[in-house]
Coordinates of C-alpha atoms in Angstrom, one line a residue:
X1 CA 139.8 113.7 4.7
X2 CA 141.7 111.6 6.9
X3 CA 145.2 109.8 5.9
X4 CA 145.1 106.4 6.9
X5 CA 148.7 104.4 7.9
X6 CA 149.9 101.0 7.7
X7 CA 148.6 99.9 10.9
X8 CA 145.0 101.5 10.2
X9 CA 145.1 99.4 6.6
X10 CA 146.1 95.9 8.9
X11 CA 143.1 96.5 11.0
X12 CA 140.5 97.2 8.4
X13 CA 141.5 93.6 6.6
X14 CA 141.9 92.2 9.9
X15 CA 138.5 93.0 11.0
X16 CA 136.5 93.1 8.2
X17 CA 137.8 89.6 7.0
X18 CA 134.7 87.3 8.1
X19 CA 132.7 89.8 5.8
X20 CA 134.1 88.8 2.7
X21 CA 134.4 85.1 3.8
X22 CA 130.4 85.9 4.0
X23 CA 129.7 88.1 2.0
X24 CA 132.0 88.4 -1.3
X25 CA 134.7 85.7 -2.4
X26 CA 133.7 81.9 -3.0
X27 CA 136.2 79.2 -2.7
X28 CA 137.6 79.2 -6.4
X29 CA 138.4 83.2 -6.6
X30 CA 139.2 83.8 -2.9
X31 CA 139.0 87.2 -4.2
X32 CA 138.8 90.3 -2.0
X33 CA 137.8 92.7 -5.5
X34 CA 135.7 93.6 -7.8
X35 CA 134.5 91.1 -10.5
X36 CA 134.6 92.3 -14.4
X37 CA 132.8 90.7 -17.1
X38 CA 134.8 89.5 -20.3
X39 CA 132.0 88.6 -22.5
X40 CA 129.0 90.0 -21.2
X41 CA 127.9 86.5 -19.8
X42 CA 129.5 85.2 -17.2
X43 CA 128.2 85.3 -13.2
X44 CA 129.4 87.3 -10.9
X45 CA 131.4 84.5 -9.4
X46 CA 133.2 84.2 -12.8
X47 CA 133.6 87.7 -12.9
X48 CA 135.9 87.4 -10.1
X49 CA 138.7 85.1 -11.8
X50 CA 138.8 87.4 -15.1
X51 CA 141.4 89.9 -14.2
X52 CA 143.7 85.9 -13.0
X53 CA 143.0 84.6 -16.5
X54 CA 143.6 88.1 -18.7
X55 CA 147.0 88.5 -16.6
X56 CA 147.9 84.5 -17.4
X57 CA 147.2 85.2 -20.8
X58 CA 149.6 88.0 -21.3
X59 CA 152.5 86.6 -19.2
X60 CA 152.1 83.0 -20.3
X61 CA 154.4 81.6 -17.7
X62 CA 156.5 78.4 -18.3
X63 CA 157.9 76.4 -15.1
X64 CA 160.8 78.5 -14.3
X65 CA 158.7 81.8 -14.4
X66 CA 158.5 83.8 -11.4
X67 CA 155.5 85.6 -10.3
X68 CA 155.1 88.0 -7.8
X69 CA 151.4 88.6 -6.1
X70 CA 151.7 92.1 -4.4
X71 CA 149.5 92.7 -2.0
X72 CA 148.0 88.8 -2.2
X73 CA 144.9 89.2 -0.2
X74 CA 144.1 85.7 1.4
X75 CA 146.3 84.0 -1.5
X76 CA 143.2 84.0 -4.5
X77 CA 145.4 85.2 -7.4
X78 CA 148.6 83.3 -6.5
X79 CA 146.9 79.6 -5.9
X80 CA 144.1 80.0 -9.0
X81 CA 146.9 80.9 -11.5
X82 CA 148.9 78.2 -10.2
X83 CA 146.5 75.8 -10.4
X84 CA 145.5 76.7 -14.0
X85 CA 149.5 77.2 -15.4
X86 CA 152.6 76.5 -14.7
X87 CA 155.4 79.1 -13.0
X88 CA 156.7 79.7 -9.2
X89 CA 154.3 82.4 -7.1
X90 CA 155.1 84.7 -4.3
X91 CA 152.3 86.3 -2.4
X92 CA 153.0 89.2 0.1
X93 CA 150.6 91.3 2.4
X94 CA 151.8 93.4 4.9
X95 CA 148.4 92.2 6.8
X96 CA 148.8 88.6 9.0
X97 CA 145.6 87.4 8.9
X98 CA 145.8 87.1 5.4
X99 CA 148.7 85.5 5.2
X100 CA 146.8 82.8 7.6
X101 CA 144.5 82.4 5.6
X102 CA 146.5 81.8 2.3
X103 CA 148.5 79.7 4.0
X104 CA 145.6 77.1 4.8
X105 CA 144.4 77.4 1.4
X106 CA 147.8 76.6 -0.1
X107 CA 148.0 73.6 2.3
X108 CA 144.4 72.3 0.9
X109 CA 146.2 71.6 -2.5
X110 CA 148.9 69.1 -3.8
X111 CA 152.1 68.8 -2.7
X112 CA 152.6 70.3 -6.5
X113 CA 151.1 73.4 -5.9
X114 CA 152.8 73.6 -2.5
X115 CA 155.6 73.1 -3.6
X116 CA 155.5 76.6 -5.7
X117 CA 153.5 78.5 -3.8
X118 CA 154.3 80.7 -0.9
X119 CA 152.8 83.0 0.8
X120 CA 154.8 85.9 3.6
X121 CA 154.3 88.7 5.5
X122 CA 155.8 92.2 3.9
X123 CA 155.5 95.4 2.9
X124 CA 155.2 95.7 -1.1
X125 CA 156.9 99.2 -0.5
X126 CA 160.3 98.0 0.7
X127 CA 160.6 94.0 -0.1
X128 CA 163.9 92.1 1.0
X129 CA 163.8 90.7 -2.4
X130 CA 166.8 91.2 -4.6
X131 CA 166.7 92.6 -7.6
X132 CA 165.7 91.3 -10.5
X133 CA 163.7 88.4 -8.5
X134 CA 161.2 88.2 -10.8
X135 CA 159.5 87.4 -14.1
X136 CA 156.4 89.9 -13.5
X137 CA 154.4 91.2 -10.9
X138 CA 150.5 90.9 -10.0
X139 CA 148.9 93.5 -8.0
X140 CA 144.8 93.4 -8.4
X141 CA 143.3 96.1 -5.5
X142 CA 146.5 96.4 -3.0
X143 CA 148.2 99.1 -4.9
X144 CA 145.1 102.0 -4.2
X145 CA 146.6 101.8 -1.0
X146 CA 149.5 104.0 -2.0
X147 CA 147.6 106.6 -4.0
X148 CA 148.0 109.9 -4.4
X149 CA 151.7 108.9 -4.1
X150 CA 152.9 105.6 -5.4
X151 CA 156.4 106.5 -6.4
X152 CA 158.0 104.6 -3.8
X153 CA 155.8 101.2 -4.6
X154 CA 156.2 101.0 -8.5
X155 CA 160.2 101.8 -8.1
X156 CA 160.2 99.0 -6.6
X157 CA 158.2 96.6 -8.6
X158 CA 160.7 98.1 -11.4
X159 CA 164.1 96.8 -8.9
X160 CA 162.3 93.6 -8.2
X161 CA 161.6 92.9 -11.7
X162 CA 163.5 91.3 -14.3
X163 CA 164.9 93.5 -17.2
X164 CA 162.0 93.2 -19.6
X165 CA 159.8 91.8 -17.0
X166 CA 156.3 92.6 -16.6
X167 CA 154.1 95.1 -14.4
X168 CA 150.3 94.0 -14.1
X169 CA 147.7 95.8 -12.0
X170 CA 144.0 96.0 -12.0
X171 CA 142.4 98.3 -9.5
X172 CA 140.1 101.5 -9.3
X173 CA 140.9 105.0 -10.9
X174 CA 139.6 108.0 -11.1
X175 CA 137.4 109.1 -14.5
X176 CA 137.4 112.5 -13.3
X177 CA 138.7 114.6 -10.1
X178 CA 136.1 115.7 -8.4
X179 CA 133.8 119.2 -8.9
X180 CA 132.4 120.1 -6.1
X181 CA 131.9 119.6 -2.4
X182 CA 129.2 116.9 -3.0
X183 CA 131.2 114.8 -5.2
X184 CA 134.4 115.1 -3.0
X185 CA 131.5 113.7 0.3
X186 CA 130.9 110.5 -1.9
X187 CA 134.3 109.9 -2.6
X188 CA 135.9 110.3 0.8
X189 CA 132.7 108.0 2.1
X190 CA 134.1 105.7 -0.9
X191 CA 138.1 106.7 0.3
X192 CA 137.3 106.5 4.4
X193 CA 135.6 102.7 4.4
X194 CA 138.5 101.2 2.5
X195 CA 141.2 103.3 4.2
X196 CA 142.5 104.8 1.2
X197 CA 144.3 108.1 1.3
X198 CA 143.1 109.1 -2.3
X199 CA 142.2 108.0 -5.8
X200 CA 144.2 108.6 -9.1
X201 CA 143.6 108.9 -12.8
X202 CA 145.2 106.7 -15.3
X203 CA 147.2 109.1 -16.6
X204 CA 148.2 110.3 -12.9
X205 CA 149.1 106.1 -12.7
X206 CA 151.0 106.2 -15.9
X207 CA 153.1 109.2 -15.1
X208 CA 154.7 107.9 -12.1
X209 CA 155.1 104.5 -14.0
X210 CA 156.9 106.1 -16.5
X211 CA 158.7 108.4 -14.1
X212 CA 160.6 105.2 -12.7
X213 CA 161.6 104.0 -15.7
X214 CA 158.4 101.2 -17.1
X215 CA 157.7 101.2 -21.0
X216 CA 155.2 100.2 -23.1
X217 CA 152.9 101.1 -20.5
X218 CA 148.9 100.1 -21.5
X219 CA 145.9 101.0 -19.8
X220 CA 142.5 98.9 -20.5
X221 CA 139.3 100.8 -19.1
X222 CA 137.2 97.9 -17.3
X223 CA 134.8 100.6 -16.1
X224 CA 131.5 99.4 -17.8
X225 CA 132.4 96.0 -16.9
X226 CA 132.4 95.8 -13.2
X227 CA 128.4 96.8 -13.2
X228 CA 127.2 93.1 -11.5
X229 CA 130.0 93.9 -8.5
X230 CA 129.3 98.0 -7.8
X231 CA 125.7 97.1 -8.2
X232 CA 126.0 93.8 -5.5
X233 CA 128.1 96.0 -3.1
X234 CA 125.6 98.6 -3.4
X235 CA 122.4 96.3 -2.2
X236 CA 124.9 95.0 0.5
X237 CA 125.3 98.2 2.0
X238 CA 121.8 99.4 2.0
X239 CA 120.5 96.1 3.5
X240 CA 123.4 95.8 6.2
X241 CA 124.1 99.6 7.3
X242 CA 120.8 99.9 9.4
X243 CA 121.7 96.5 11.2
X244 CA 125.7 97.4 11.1
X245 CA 124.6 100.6 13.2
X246 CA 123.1 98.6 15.5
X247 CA 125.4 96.4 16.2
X248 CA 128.5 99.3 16.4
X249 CA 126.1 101.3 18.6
X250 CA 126.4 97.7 20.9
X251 CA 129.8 97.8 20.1
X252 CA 129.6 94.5 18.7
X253 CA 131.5 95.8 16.0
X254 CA 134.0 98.3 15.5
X255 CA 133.9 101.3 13.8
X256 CA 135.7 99.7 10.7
X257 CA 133.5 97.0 9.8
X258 CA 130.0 99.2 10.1
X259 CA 132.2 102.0 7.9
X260 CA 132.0 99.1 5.1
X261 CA 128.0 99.4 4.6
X262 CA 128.7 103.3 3.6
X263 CA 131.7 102.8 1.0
X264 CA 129.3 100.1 -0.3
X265 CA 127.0 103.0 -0.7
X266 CA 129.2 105.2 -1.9
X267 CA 131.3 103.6 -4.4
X268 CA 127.9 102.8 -6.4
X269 CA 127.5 106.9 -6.4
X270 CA 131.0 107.3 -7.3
X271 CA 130.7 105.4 -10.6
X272 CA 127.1 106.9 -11.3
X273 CA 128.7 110.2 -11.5
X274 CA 131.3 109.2 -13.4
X275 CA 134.3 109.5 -11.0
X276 CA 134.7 106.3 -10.1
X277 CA 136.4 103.7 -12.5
X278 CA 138.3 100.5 -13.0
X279 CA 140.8 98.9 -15.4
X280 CA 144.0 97.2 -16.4
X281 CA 147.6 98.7 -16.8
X282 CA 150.2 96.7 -18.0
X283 CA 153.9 97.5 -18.6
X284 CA 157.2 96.5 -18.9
X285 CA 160.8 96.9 -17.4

């Protein structure tokens, strides 16, 4: 499999932004991730806020809290949970375009919300934040991107963090490792499209998180739940790869955008064979 570098992880969002804008996150969630149902009810468009409103309930931030959104995306978690409670929020993405985009969503809102929003360019892996910046820290889909090997990442979420602050991340595990050569072709098809170097268990997660020195470490498995988004992404991919093809043959697109209508593919095989899964883990400092 190949290992994919910061610059290769810039491009894919960079390119592969008007897809979502098209394709994936409506204007509440702005989100660039997978949708899991709370109650067994909602849309698929609700699905998209609960992992912003199970995070809000847990930290319940007052006015002087200070929130941290690693790896922010195009700003979705940062501006919903401001507009829905009260605290300061920080979003970071080491990718430009994103930080574009959050910016002219931010600027949509009340002076308010401006006012405690922001949104800038950085690496989550080596922030010039001081320590103990902050109240907790929101990663949902941007920490994968440092698997098999996330040491350097959660120490420092732990410096950045306030003693007893809190860790919060939702994002796609590993059930199982893989068996054989088939399983380990329809997870580096899943891996290649989203420039991921590797997945990890929750236990795998929770080592490291201890290893740096987090407590009371919790893991919540959303696997079942995220059925309306895996199955979605699937039907994506099997409509648009055939036309994606097409147009990369044409070079029309690149080579990153038509590798998105296989990891659709793929990461809908992934979680029928039980390796691919998703969930919460929370901890403290």
């Amino acid at each position: 499999m190949a290992e994919f570098n910061t610059d290769q992880i810039i491009s894919y969002y960079t390119k592969s932004a008007p897809l979502y804008s098209l394709f994936w996150y409506d204007k509440e969630s702005l989100g660039l991730h997978y949708g899991y149902t709370r109650t067994g009810k909602e849309s698929l468009t609700e699905q998209l806020l609960s992992a912003y409103k199970d995070f809000l309930e847990w930290v319940k931030p007052n006015n002087e809290y200070r929130i941290l959104d690693a790896g922010c995306g195009v700003g979705g978690g940062a501006l919903w949970m401001r507009q829905h409670a009260e605290g300061i929020y920080t979003g970071i993405s080491i990718t430009p375009e994103q930080i574009g985009q959050a910016i002219k969503h931010l600027h949509t809102l009340s002076e308010e919300i401006q006012d405690s929003v922001s949104f800038e360019i950085m690496d989550y892996t080596k922030t010039a934040f001081s320590d103990g910046s902050f109240d907790a820290v929101y990663g949902q889909e941007s920490f994968c991107h440092t698997y098999p090997s996330p040491h350097r990442l959660f120490g420092e979420m732990w410096r950045i963090l306030k003693p007893g602050g809190k860790f919060f991340m939702v994002d796609g595990v590993l059930l199982r490792h893989p068996d054989n050569e088939y399983e380990e072709s329809v997870l580096n098809g899943m891996y290649a499209g989203w420039k991921l170097n590797g997945g990890m268990t929750p236990q795998e997660i929770i080592s490291v998180l201890q290893s740096v020195g987090f407590n009371e470490i919790e893991f919540f498995n959303k696997s079942d739940a995220i059925e309306s988004s895996t199955r979605k992404m699937f039907w994506l991919g099997i409509v648009s790869r055939p036309v994606m093809w097409a147009l990369y043959k044409l070079k029309i697109i690149s080579s990153d955008v038509y590798g998105n209508a296989r990891t659709l593919i793929c990461q809908k095989q992934a979680q029928k064979l039980g390796l691919m899964g998703y969930g919460i883990i929370r901890a403290v400092k």
